[in-house]
mmCIF file of C-alpha atoms in Angstrom:
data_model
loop_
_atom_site.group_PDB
_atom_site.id
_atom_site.type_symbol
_atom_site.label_atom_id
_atom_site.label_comp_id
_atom_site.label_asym_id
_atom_site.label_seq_id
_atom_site.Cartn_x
_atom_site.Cartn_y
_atom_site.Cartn_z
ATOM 1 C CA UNK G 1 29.039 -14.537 50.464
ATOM 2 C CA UNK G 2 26.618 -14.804 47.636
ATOM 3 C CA UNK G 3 26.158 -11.791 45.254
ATOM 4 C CA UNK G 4 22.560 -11.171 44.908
ATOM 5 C CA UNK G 5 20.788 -11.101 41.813
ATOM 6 C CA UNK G 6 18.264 -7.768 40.727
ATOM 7 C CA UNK G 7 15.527 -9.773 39.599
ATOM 8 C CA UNK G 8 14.796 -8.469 36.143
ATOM 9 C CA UNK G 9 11.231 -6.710 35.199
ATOM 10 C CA UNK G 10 9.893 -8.308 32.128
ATOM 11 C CA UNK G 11 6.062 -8.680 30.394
ATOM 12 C CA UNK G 12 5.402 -11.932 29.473
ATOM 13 C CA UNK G 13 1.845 -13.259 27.579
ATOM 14 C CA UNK G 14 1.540 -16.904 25.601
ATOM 15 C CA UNK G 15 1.273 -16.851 21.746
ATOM 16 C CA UNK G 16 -2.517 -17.385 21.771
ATOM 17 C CA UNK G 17 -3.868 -14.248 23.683
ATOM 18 C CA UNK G 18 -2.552 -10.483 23.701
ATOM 19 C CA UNK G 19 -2.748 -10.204 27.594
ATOM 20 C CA UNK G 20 0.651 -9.427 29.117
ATOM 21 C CA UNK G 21 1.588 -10.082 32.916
ATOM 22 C CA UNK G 22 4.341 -8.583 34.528
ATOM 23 C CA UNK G 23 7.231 -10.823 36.177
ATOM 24 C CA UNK G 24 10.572 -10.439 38.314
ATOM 25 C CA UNK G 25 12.744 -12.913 37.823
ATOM 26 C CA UNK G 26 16.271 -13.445 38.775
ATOM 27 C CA UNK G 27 16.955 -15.986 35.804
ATOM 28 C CA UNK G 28 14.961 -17.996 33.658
ATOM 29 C CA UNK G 29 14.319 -20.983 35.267
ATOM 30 C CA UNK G 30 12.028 -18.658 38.079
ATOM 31 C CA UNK G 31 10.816 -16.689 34.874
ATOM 32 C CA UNK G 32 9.240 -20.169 33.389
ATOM 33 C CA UNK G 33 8.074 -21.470 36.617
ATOM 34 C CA UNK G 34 6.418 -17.592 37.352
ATOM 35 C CA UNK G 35 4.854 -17.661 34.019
ATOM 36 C CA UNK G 36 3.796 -21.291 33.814
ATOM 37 C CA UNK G 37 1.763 -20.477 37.048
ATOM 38 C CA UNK G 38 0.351 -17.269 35.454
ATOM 39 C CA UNK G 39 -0.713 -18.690 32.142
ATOM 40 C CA UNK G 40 -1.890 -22.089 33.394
ATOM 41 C CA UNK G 41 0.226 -24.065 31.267
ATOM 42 C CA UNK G 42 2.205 -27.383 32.366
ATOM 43 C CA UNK G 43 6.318 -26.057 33.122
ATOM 44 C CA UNK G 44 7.493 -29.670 30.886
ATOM 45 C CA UNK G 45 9.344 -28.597 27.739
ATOM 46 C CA UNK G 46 8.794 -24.904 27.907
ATOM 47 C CA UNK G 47 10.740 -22.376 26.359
ATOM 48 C CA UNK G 48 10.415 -18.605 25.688
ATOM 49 C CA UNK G 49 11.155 -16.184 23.551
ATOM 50 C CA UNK G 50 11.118 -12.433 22.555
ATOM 51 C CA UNK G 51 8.075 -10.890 21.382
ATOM 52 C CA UNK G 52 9.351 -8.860 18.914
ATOM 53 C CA UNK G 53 11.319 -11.068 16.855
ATOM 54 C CA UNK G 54 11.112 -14.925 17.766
ATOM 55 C CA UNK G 55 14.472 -15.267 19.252
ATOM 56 C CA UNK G 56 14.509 -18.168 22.188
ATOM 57 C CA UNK G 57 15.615 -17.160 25.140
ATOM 58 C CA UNK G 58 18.755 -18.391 26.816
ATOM 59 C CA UNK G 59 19.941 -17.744 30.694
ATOM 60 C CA UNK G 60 22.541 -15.576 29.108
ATOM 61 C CA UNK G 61 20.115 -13.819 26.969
ATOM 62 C CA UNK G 62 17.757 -13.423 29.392
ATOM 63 C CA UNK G 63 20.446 -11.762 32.026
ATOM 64 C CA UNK G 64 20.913 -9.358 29.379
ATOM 65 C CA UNK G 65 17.687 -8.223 27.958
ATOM 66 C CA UNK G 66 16.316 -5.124 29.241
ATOM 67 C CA UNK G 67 13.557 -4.496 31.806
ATOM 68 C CA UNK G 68 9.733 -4.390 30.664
ATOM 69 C CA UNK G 69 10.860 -6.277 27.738
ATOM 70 C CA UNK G 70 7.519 -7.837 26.254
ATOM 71 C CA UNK G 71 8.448 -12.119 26.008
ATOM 72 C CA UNK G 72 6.237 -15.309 25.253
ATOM 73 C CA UNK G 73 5.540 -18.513 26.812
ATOM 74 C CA UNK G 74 5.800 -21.200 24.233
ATOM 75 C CA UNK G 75 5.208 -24.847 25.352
ATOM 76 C CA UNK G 76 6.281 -27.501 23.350
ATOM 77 C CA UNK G 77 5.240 -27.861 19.704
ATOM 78 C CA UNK G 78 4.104 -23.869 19.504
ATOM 79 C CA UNK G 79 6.325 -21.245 17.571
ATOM 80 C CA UNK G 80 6.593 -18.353 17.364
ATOM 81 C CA UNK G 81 8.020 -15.597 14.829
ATOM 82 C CA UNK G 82 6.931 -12.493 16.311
ATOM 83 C CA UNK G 83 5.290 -9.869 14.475
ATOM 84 C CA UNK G 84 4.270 -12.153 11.737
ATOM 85 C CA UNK G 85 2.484 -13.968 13.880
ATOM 86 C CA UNK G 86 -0.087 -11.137 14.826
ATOM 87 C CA UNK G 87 -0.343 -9.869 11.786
ATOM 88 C CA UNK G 88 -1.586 -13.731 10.516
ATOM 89 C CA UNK G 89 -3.996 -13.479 13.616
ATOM 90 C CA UNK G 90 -5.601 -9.936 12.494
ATOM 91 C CA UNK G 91 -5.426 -11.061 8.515
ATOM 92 C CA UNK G 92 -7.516 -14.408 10.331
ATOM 93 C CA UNK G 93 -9.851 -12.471 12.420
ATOM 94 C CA UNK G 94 -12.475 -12.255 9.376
ATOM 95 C CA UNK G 95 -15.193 -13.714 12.128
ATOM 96 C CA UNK G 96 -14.284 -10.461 14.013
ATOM 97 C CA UNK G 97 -14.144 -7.876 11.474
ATOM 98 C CA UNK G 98 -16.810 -5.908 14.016
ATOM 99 C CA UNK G 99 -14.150 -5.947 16.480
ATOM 100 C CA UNK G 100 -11.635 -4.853 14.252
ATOM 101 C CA UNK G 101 -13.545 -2.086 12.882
ATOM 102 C CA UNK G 102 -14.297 -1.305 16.577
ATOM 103 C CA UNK G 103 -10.616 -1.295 17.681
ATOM 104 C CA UNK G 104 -9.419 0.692 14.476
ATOM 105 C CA UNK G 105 -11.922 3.148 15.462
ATOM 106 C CA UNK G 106 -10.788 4.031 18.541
ATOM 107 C CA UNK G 107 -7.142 4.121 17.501
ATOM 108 C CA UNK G 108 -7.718 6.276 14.319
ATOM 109 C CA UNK G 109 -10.100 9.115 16.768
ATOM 110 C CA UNK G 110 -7.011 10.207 19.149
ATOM 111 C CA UNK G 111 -4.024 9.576 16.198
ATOM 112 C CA UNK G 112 -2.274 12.473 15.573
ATOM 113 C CA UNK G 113 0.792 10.879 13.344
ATOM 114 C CA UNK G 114 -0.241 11.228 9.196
ATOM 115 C CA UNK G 115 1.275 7.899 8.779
ATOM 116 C CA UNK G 116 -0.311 5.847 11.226
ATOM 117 C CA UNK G 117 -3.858 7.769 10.351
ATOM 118 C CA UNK G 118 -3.400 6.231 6.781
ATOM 119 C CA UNK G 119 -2.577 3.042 7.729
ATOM 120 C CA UNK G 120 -5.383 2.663 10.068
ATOM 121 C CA UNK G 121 -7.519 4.414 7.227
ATOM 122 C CA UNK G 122 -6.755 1.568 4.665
ATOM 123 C CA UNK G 123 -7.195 -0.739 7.195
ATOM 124 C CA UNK G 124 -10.751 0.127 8.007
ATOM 125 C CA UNK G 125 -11.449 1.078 4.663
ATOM 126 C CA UNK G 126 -10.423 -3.295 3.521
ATOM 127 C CA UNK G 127 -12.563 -4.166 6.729
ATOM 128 C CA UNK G 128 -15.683 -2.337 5.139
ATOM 129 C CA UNK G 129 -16.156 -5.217 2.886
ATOM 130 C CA UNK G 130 -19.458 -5.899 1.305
ATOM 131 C CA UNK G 131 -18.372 -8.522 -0.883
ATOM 132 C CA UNK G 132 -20.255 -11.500 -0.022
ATOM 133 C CA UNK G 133 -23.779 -10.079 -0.515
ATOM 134 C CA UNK G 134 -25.058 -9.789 -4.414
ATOM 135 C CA UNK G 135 -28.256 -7.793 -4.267
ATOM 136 C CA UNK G 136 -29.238 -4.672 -4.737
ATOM 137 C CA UNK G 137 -31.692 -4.651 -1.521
ATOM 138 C CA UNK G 138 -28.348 -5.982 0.307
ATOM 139 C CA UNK G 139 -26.051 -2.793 -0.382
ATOM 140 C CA UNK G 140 -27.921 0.084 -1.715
ATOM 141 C CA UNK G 141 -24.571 2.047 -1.132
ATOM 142 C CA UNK G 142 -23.175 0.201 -3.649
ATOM 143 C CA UNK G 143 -25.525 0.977 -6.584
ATOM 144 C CA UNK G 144 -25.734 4.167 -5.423
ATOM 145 C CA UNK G 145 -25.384 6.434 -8.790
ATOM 146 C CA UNK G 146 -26.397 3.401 -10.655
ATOM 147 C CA UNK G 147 -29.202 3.145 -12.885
ATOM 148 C CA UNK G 148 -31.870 1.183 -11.285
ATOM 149 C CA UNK G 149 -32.166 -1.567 -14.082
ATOM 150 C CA UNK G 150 -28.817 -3.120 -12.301
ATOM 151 C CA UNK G 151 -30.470 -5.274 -9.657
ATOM 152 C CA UNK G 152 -27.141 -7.079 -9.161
ATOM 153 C CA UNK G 153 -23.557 -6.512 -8.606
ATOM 154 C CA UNK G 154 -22.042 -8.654 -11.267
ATOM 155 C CA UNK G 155 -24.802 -7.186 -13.868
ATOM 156 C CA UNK G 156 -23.179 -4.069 -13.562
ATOM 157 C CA UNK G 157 -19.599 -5.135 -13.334
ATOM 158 C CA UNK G 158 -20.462 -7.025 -16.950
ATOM 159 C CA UNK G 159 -21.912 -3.972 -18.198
ATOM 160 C CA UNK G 160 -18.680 -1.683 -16.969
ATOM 161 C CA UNK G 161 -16.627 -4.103 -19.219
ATOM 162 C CA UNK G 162 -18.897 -3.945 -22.290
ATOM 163 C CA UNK G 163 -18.515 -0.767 -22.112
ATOM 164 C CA UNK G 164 -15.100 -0.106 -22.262
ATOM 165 C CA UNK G 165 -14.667 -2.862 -25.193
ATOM 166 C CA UNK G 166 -17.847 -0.917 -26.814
ATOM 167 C CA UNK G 167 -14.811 1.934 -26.595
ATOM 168 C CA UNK G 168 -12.605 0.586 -28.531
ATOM 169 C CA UNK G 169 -14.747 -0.574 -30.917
ATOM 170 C CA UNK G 170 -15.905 2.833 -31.488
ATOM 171 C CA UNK G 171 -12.045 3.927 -31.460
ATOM 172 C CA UNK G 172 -11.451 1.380 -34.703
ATOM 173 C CA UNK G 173 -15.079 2.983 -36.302
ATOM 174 C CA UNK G 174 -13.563 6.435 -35.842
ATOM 175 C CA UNK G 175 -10.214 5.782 -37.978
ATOM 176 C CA UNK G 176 -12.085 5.285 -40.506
ATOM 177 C CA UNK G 177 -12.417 9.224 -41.389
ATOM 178 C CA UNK G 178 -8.791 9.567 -41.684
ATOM 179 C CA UNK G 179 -8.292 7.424 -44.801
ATOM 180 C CA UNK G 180 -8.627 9.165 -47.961
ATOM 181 C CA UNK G 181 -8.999 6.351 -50.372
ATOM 182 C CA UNK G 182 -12.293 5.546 -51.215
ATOM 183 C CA UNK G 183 -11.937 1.697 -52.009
ATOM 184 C CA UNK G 184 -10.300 0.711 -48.867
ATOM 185 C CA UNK G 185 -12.326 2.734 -46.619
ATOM 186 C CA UNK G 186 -15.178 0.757 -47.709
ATOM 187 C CA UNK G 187 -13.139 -2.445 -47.240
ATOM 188 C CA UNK G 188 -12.386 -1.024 -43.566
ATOM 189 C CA UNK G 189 -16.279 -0.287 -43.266
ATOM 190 C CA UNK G 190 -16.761 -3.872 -44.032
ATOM 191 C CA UNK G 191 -14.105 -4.556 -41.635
ATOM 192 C CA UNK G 192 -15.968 -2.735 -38.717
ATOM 193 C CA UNK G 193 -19.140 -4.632 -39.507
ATOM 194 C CA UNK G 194 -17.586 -7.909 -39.126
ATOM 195 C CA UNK G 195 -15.554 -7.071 -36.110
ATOM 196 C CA UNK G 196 -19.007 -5.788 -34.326
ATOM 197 C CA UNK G 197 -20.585 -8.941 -34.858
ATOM 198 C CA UNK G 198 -18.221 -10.930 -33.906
ATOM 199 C CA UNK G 199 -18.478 -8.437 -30.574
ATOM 200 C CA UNK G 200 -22.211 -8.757 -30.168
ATOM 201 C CA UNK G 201 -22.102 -12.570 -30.259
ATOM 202 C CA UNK G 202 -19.422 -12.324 -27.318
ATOM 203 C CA UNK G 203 -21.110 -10.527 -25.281
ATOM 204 C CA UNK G 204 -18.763 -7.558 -25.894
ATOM 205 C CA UNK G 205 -16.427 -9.587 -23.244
ATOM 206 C CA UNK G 206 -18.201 -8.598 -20.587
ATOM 207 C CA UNK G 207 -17.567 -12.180 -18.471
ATOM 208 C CA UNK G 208 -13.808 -10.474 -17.789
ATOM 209 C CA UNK G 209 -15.535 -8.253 -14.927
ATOM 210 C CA UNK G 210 -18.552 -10.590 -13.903
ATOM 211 C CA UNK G 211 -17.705 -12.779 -11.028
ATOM 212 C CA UNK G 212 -20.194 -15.092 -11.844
ATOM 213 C CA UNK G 213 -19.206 -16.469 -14.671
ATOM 214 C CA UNK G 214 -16.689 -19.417 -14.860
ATOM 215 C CA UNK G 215 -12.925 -19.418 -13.765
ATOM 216 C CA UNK G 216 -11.961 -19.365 -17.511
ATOM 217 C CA UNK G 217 -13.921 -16.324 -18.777
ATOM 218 C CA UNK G 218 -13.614 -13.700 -15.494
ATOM 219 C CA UNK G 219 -9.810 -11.399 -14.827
ATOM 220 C CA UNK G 220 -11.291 -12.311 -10.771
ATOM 221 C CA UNK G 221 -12.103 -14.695 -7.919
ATOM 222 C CA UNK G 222 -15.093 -16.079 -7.285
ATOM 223 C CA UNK G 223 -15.118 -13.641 -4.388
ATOM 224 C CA UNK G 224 -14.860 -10.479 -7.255
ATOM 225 C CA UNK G 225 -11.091 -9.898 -6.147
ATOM 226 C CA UNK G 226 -8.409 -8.622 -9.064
ATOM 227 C CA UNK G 227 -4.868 -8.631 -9.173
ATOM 228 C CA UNK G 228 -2.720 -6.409 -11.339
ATOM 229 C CA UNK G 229 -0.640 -8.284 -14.117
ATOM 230 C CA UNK G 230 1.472 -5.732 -14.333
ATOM 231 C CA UNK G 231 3.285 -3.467 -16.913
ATOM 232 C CA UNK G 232 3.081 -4.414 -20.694
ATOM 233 C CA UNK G 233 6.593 -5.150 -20.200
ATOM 234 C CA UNK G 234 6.509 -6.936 -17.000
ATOM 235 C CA UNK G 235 5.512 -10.485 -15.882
ATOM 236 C CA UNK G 236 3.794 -9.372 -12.968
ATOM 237 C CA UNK G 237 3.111 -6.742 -10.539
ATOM 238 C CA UNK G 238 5.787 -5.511 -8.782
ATOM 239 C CA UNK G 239 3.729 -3.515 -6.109
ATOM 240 C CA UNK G 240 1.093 -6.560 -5.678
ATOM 241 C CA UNK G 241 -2.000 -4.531 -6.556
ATOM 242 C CA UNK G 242 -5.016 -6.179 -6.335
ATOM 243 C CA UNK G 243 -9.048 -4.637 -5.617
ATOM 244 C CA UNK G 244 -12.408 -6.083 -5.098
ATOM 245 C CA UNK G 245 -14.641 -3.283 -6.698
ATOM 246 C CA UNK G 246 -17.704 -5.473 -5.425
ATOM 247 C CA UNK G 247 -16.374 -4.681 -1.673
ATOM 248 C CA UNK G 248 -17.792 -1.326 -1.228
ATOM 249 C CA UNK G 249 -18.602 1.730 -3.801
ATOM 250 C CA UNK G 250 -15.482 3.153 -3.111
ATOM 251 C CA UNK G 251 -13.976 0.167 -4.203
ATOM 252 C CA UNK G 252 -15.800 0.164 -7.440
ATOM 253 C CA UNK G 253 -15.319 3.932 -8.038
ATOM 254 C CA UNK G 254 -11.584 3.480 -7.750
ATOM 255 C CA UNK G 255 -11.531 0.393 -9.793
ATOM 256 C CA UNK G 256 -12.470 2.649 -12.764
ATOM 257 C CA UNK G 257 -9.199 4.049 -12.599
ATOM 258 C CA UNK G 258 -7.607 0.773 -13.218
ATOM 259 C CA UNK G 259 -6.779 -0.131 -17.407
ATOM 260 C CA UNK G 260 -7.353 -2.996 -19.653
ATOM 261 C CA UNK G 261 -3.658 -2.122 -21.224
ATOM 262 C CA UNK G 262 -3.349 -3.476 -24.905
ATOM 263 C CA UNK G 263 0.267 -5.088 -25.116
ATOM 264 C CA UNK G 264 0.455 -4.290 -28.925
ATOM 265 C CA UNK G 265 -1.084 -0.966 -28.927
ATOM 266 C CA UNK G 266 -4.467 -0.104 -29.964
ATOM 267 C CA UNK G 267 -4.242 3.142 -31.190
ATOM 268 C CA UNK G 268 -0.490 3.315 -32.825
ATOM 269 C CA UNK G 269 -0.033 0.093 -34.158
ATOM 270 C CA UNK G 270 -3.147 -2.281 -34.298
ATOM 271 C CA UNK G 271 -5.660 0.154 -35.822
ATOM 272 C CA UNK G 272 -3.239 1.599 -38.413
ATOM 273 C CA UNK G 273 -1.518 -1.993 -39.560
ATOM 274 C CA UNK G 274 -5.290 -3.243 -40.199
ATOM 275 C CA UNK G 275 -6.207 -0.254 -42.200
ATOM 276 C CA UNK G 276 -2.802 -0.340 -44.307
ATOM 277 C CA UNK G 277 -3.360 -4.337 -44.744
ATOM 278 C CA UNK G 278 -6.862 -3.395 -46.251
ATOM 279 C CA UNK G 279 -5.368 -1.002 -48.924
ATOM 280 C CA UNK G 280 -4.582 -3.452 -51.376
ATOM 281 C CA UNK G 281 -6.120 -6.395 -49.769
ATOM 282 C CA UNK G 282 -9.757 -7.738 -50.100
ATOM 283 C CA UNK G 283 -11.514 -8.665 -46.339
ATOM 284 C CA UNK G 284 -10.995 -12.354 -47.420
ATOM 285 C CA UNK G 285 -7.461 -11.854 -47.951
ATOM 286 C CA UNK G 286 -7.191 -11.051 -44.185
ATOM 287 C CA UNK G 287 -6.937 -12.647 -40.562
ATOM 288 C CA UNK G 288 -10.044 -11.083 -38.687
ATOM 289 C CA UNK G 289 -9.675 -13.174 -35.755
ATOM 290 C CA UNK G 290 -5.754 -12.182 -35.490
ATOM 291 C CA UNK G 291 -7.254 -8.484 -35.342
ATOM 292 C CA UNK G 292 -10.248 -9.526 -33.127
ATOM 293 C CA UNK G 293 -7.922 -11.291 -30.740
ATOM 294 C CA UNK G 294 -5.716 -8.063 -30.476
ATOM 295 C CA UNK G 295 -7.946 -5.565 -30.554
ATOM 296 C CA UNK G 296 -11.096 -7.103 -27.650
ATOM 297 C CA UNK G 297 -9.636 -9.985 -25.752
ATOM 298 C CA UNK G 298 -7.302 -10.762 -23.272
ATOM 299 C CA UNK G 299 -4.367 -12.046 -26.029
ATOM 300 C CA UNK G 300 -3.350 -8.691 -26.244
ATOM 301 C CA UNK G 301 -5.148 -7.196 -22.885
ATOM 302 C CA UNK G 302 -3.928 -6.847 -19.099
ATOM 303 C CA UNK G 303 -5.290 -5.372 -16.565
ATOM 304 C CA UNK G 304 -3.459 -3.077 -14.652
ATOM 305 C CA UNK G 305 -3.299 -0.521 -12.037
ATOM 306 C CA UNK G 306 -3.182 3.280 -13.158
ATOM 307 C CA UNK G 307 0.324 2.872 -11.149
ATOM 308 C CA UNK G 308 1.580 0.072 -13.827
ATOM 309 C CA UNK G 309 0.176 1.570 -17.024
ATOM 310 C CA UNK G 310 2.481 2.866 -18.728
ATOM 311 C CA UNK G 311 1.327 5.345 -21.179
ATOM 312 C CA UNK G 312 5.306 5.723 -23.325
ATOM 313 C CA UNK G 313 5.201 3.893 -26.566
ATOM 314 C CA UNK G 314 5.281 -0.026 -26.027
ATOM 315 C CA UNK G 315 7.388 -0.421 -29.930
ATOM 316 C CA UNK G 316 5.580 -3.590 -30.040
ATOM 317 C CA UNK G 317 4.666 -4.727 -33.778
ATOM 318 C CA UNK G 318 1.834 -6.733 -35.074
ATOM 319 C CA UNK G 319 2.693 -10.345 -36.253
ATOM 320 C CA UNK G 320 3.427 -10.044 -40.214
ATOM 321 C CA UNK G 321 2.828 -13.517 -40.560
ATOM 322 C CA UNK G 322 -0.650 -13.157 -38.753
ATOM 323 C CA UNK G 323 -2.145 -10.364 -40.470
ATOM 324 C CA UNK G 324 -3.081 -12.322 -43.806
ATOM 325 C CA UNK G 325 -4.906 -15.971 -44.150
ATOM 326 C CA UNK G 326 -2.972 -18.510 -44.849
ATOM 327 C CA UNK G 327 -3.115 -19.472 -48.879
ATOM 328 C CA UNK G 328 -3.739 -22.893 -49.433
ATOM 329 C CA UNK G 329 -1.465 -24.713 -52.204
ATOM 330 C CA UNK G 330 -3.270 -26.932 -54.327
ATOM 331 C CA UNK G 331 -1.271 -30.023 -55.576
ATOM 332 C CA UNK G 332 -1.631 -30.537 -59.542
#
């Protein structure tokens, strides 16, 4: 006399669409043949697997999985390695961002858990994206706070770099109170002058924020996103920060927070090794553009996330065999 088999409850749905169908099967060979019949697909060369993880089903396995376990249909030449699979689809649904924004909606209005309110927060909040238009007509909530002479996005985001480099210009003006000799601070004066006009004909860097500008000049995409480069003393970023502050005006509001991070630093070491070279130096005797190069531009600059900026003293020194020009020996 035959034992019969409890046919086992499972949920099965192919790797394409999110639909699930409910099956009892006594083994897997009825399981394919039910689900082949369900999804439409030909039963040659099938194979399943579990949702969750990717791992193929045997008739072993499959007498010992539990019931309303969610599975997938794979035919052959389709894979599948469960959750990373959906989250590809979602990160590719950029033609349904509506939808998205839609579904996220109506998860986020009855979600009670902190956790899962933030995720679906940040989630909605990246699907806001405004990126792709330029114009002020396009997203007045963008400019809004902005002074009306910005008629474009990248205009501004030029002008919000300018002005921090305008800041640390004004930062290497404002030593120049603190030295008492007479002589070199007018050699430091001097100094100033130079470095602002070398400034001025740069554009005060502004082309590190402004997307428009090409590959070689801008810190982002062509799309206006940034990445982190990470700590002064790190090669990267280990948290993978990155923000498009032409996305939305929260975007751009929070993107202030973020820090072009001088690597030798600005204030204790950069301003005060110039000033001491200039005490018994002449401006000829020294290497503007080493100073230039340190001080403005991205030789000595990262960009970082407020996370990654470390404010502790960086003890790195200026080059000593930078600072001065280069004497040129005449042969007699």
């Amino acid at each position: 006399m035959h034992k019969l088999i409890k046919p086992k409850l499972v949920k099965i749905r192919s790797a394409n669409e999110a639909k699930k169908y409910g099956i009892a099967a006594a083994n897997l060979k009825e399981l394919i043949k039910k689900g082949c019949n369900l999804l439409k697909v030909s039963s040659s060369k099938v194979h399943v697997c579990l949702y969750d993880d990717g791992t193929v089903l045997t008739e072993e396995y499959f007498q010992n999985v539990p019931d309303n376990t969610e599975l997938v249909l794979l035919p052959e030449g389709q894979s599948w390695n469960g959750l990373v699979h959906e989250i590809n689809q979602v990160l590719g649904l950029d033609r349904d961002t509506d939808l998205l924004i839609s579904a996220a909606k109506d998860l986020l209005s009855d979600e009670q858990s902190p956790k899962r309110r933030r995720i679906l927060g940040d989630l909605l909040w990246n699907l806001r994206d405004n990126s792709e238009v330029e114009n002020r007509e396009e997203d007045n909530d963008w400019f809004e706070g902005i002074d009306g002479r910005f008629k474009t996005k990248s205009a501004y985001m030029r002008y919000n770099c300018e002005s921090r480099i305008r800041g640390y210009l004004k930062e290497v003006d404002g030593y120049m109170k603190t030295i008492p000799n007479v002589k070199a601070k007018s050699e430091y004066k001097k100094m100033v002058e130079i470095l602002a006009e070398k400034l001025k004909a740069a554009r005060y860097n502004g082309t590190y924020f402004d997307r428009s500008e090409r590959d070689i000049n801008r810190l982002c995409t062509e799309e206006g996103w940034f990445t982190c480069q990470g700590a002064f003393d790190q090669n990267n970023c280990a948290f993978l920060h990155s923000i498009n502050p032409y996305g939305s005006r929260e975007s751009r509001i929070l993107f202030s927070t973020w820090n072009l991070d001088h690597l030798i630093e600005k204030k204790r070491t950069v301003i005060p090794t110039l000033a001491e070279a200039l005490k018994g130096s002449k401006i000829a005797d020294i290497n503007v553009d080493y100073f230039y190069k340190l001080l403005f531009t991205r030789e000595n600059l990262k960009l970082v996330h407020i996370v990654c900026h470390k404010k502790g003293a960086h003890e790195l020194s200026c080059d000593s065999r930078k600072i001065y020009k280069r004497v040129r020996r005449t042969v007699k």
